[in-house]
mmCIF file of C-alpha atoms in Angstrom:
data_model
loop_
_atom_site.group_PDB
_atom_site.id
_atom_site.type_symbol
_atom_site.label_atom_id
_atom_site.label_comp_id
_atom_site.label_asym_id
_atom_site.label_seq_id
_atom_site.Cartn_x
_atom_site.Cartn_y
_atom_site.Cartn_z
ATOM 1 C CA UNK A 774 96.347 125.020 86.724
ATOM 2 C CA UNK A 775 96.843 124.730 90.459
ATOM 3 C CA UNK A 776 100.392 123.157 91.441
ATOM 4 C CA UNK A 777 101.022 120.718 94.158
ATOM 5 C CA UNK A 778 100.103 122.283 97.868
ATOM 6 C CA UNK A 779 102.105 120.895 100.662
ATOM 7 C CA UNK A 780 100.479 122.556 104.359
ATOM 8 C CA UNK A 781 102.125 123.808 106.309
ATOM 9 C CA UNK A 782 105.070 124.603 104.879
ATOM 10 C CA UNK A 783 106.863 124.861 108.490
ATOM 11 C CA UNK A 784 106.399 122.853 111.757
ATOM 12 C CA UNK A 785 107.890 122.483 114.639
ATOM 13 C CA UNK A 786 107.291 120.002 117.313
ATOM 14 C CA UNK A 787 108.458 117.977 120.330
ATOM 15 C CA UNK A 788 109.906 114.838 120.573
ATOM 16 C CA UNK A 789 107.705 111.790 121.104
ATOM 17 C CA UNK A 790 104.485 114.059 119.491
ATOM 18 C CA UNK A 791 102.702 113.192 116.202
ATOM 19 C CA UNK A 792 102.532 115.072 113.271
ATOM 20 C CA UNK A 793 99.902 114.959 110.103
ATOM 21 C CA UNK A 794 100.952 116.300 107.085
ATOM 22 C CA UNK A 795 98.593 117.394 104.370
ATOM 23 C CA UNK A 796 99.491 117.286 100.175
ATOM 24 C CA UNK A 797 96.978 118.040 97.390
ATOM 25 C CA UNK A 798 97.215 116.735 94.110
ATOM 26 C CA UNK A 799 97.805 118.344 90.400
ATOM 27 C CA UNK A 800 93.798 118.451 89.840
ATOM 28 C CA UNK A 801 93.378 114.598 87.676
ATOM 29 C CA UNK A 802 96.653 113.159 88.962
ATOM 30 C CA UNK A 803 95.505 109.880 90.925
ATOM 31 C CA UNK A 804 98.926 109.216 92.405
ATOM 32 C CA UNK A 805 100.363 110.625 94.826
ATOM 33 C CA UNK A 806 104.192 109.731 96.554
ATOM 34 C CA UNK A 807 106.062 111.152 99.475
ATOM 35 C CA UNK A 808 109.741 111.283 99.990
ATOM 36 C CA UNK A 809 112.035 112.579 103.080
ATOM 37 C CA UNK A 810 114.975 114.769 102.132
ATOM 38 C CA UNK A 811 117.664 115.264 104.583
ATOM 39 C CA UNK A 812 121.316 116.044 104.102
ATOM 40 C CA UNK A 813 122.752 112.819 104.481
ATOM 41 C CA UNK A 814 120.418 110.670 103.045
ATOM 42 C CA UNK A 815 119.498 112.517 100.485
ATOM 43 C CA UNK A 816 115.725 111.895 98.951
ATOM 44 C CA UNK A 817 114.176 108.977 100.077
ATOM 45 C CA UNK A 818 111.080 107.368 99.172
ATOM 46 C CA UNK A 819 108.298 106.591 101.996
ATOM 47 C CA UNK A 820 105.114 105.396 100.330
ATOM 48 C CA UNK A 821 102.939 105.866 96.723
ATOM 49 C CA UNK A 822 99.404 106.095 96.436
ATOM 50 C CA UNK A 823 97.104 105.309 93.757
ATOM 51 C CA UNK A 824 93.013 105.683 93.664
ATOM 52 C CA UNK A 825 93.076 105.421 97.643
ATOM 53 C CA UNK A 826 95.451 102.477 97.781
ATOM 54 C CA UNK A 827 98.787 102.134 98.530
ATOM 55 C CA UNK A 828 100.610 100.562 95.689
ATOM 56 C CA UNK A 829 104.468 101.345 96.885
ATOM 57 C CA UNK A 830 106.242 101.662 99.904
ATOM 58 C CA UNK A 831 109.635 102.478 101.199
ATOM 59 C CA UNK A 832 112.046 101.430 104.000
ATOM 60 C CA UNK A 833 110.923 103.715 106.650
ATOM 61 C CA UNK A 834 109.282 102.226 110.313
ATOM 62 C CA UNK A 835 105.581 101.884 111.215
ATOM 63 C CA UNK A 836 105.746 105.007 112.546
ATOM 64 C CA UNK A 837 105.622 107.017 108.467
ATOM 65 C CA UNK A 838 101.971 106.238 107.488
ATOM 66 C CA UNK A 839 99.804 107.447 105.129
ATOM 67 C CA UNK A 840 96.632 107.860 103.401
ATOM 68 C CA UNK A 841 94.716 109.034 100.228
ATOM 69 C CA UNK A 842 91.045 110.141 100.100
ATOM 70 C CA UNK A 843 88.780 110.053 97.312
ATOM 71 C CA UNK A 844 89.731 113.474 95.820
ATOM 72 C CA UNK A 845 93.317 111.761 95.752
ATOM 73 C CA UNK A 846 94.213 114.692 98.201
ATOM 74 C CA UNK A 847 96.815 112.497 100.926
ATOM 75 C CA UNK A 848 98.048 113.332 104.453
ATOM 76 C CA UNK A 849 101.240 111.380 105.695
ATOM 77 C CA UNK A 850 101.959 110.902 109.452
ATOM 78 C CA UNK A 851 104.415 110.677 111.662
ATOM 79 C CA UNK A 852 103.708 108.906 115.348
ATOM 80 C CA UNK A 853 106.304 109.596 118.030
ATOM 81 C CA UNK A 854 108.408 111.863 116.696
ATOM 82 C CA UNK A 855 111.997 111.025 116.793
ATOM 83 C CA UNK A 856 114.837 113.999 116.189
ATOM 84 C CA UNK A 857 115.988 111.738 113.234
ATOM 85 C CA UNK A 858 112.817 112.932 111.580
ATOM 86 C CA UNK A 859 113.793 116.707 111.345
ATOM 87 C CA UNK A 860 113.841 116.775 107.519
ATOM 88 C CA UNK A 861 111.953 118.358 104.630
ATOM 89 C CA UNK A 862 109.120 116.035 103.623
ATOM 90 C CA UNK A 863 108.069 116.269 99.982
ATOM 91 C CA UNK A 864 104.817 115.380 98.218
ATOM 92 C CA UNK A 865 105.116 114.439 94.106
ATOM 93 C CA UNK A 866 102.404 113.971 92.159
ATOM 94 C CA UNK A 867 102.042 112.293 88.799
ATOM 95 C CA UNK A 868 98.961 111.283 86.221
ATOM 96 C CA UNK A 869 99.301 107.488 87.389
ATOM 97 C CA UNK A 870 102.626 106.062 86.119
ATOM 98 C CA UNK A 871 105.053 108.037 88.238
ATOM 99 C CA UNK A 872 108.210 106.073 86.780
ATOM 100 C CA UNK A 873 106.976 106.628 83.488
ATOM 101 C CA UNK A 874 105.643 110.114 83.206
ATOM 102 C CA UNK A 875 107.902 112.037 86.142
ATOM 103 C CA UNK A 876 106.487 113.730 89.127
ATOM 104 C CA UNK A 877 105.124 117.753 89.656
ATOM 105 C CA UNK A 878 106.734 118.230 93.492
ATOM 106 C CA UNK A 879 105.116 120.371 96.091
ATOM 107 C CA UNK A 880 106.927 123.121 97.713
ATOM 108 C CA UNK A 881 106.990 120.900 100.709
ATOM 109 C CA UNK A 882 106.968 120.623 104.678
ATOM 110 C CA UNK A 883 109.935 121.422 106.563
ATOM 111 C CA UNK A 884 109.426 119.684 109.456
ATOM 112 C CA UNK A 885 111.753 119.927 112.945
ATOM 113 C CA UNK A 886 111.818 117.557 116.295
ATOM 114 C CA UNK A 887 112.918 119.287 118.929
ATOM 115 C CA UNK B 651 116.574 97.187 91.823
ATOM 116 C CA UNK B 652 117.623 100.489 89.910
ATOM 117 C CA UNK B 653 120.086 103.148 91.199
ATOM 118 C CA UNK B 654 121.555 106.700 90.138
ATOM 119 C CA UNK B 655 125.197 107.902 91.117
ATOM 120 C CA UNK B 656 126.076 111.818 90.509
ATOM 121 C CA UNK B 657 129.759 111.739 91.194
ATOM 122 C CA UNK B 658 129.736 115.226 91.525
ATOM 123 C CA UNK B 659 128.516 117.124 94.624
ATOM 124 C CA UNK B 660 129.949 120.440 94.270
ATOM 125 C CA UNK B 661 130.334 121.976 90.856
ATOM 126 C CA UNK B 662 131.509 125.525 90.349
ATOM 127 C CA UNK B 663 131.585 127.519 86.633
ATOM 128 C CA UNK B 664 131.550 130.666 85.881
ATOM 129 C CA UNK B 665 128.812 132.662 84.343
ATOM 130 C CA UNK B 666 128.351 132.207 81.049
ATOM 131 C CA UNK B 667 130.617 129.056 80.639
ATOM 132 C CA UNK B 668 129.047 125.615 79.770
ATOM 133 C CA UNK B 669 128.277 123.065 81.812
ATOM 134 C CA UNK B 670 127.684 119.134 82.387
ATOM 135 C CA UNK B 671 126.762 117.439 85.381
ATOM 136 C CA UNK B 672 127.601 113.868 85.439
ATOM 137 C CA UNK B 673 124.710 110.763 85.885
ATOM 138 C CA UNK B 674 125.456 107.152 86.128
ATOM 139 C CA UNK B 675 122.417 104.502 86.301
ATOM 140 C CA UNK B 676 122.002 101.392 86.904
ATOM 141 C CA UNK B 677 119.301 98.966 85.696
ATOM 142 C CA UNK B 678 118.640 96.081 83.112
ATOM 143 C CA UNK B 679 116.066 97.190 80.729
ATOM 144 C CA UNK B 680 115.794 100.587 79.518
ATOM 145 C CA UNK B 681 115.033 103.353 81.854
ATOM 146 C CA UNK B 682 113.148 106.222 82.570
ATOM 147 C CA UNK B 683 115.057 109.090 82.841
ATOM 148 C CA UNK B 684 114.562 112.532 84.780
ATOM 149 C CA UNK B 685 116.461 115.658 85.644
ATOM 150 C CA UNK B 686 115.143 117.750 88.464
ATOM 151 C CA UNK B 687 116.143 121.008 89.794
ATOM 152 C CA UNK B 688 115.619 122.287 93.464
ATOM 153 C CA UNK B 689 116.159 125.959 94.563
ATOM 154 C CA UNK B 690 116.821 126.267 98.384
ATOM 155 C CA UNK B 691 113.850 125.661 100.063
ATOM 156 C CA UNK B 692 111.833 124.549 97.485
ATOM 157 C CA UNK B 693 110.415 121.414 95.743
ATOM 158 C CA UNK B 694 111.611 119.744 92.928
ATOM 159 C CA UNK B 695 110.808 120.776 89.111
ATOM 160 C CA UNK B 696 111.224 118.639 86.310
ATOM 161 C CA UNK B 697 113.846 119.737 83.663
ATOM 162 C CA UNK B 698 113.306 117.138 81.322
ATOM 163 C CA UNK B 699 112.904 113.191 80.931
ATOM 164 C CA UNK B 700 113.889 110.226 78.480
ATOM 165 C CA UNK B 701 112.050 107.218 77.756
ATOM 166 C CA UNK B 702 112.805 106.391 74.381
ATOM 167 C CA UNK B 703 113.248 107.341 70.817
ATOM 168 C CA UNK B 704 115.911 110.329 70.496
ATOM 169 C CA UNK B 705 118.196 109.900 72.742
ATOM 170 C CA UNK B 706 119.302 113.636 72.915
ATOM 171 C CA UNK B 707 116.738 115.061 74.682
ATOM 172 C CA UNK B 708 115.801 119.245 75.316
ATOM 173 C CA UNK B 709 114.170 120.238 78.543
ATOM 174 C CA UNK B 710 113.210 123.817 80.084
ATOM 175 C CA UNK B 711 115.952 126.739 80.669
ATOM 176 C CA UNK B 712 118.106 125.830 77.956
ATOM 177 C CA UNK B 713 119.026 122.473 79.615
ATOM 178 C CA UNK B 714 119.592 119.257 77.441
ATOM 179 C CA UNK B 715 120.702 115.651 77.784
ATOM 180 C CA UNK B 716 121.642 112.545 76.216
ATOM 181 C CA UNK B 717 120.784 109.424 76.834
ATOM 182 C CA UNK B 718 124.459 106.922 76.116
ATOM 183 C CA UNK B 719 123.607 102.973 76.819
ATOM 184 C CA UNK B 720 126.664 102.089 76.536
ATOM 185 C CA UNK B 721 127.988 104.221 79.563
ATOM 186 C CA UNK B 722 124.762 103.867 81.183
ATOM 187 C CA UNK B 723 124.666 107.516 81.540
ATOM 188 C CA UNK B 724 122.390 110.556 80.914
ATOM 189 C CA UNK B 725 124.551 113.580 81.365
ATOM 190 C CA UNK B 726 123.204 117.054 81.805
ATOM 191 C CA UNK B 727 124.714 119.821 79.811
ATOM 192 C CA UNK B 728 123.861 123.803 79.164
ATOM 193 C CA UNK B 729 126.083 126.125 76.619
ATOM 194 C CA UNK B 730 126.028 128.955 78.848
ATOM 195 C CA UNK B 731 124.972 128.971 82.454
ATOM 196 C CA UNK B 732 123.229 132.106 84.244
ATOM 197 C CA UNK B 733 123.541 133.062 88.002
ATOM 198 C CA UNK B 734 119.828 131.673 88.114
ATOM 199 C CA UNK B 735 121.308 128.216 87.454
ATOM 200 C CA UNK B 736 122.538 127.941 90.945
ATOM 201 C CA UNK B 737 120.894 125.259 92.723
ATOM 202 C CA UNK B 738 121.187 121.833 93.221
ATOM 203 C CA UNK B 739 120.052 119.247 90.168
ATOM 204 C CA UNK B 740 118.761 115.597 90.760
ATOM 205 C CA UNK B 741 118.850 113.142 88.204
ATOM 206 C CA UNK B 742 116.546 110.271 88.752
ATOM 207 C CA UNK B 743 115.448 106.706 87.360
ATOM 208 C CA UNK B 744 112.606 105.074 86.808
ATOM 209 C CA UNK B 745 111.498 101.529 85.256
ATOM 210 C CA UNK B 746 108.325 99.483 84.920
ATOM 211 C CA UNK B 747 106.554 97.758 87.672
ATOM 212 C CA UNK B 748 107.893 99.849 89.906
ATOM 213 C CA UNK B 749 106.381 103.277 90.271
ATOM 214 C CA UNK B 750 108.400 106.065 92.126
ATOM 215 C CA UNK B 751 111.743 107.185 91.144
ATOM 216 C CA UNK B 752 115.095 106.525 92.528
ATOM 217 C CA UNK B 753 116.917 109.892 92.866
ATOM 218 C CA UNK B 754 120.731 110.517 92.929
ATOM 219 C CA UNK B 755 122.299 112.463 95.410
ATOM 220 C CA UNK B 756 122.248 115.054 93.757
ATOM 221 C CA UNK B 757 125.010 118.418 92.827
ATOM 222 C CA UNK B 758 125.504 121.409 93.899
ATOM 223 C CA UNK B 759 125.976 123.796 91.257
ATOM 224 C CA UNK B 760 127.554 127.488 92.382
ATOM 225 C CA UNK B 761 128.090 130.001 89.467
ATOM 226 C CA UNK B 762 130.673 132.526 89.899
ATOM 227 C CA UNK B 763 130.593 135.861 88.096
#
């Protein structure tokens, strides 16, 4: 079966732009998480979805937001872009109990703020 | 809240030598346990998990860890590493009530011929 699909896998953008990122689901997982990995912090958690709600959410500003449609496909986005957001952004998947049953990662979307 | 320390974040072996990676948690109830690996530029894959019963546990590419209470630990080990080993491993927690993981910072693992 299909793995997770993180588009694109590459962008690069401007200070103070937005940016929507797009992640599609295992097909039957209903939960879907994102996480920022950068160098010094490492992988950090930004926000879970479950069945179009969000059940979890990280430490990260107003500006990380996110969604989940009804084919649990989710987009994440970023409003004015900061450089402190150049990182790779990675979207996990999991049947519903993502502490329980482990994620399947996308490939994910490196992502740089010029 | 839970947290993972890998004390490690530059290993080096040679090839075909054996190997353990290091993985400290903390929480109060039992945990959910993962290994991940991550190849540059890549995602994440799942090498293998704990959540109860043996507490040895076998995951993919020859990889296996135990589970130790006491030390609050789950250590990753392989007999005999490959050159395809080299990448950087995650070990991450999980618990009830809460659901994402918590991931370590993970280690570097560079295999020398």
């Amino acid at each position: 079966k299909a793995g997770v699909t993180q588009t694109p896998r590459y962008l690069i953008k401007t200070r103070g732009q937005q940016v929507t990122l797009s992640c599609s689901p295992i097909s039957g997982h209903r939960s879907v998480s994102w996480y920022q990995q950068t160098p010094g912090q490492g992988l950090q958690f930004l926000f879970e979805y479950f069945s179009e709600t969000q059940r979890n959410k990280g430490n990260f500003p107003g500006r990380f937001s996110g969604r989940q449609f009804s084919n649990s496909r989710s987009e994440m986005n970023v409003s004015t872009l900061e450089l402190g957001d150049s990182a790779l952004y990675l979207c996990a998947s999991s049947l519903g109990r993502a502490a329980r049953d482990g994620y399947t990662f996308g490939s994910g979307t490196r992502l740089t703020v010029v | 809240a839970q947290s993972v320390t890998q004390p490690d974040i530059h290993i080096t072996v040679s090839e075909g030598a054996s190997l353990e990676l290091r993985c400290n948690y903390s929480y109060g109830a039992t945990p959910y346990l993962f290994w991940y690996v991550q190849s540059p530029g890549q995602g994440l894959q799942l090498l293998l998990k704990y959540f109860s019963g043996d507490t040895l546990v076998q995951g993919i590419k020859g990889f296996e860890a135990e589970f130790k209470r006491s030390q609050s630990s789950f250590n990753l080990r392989k007999p005999s590493v490959h050159w395809s080993d080299a990448a950087e491993y995650f070990c991450a927690v999980g618990a009830d009530g809460n659901e994402k993981l918590t991931f370590g910072t993970g280690t570097r693992l560079t295999i020398i011929p």
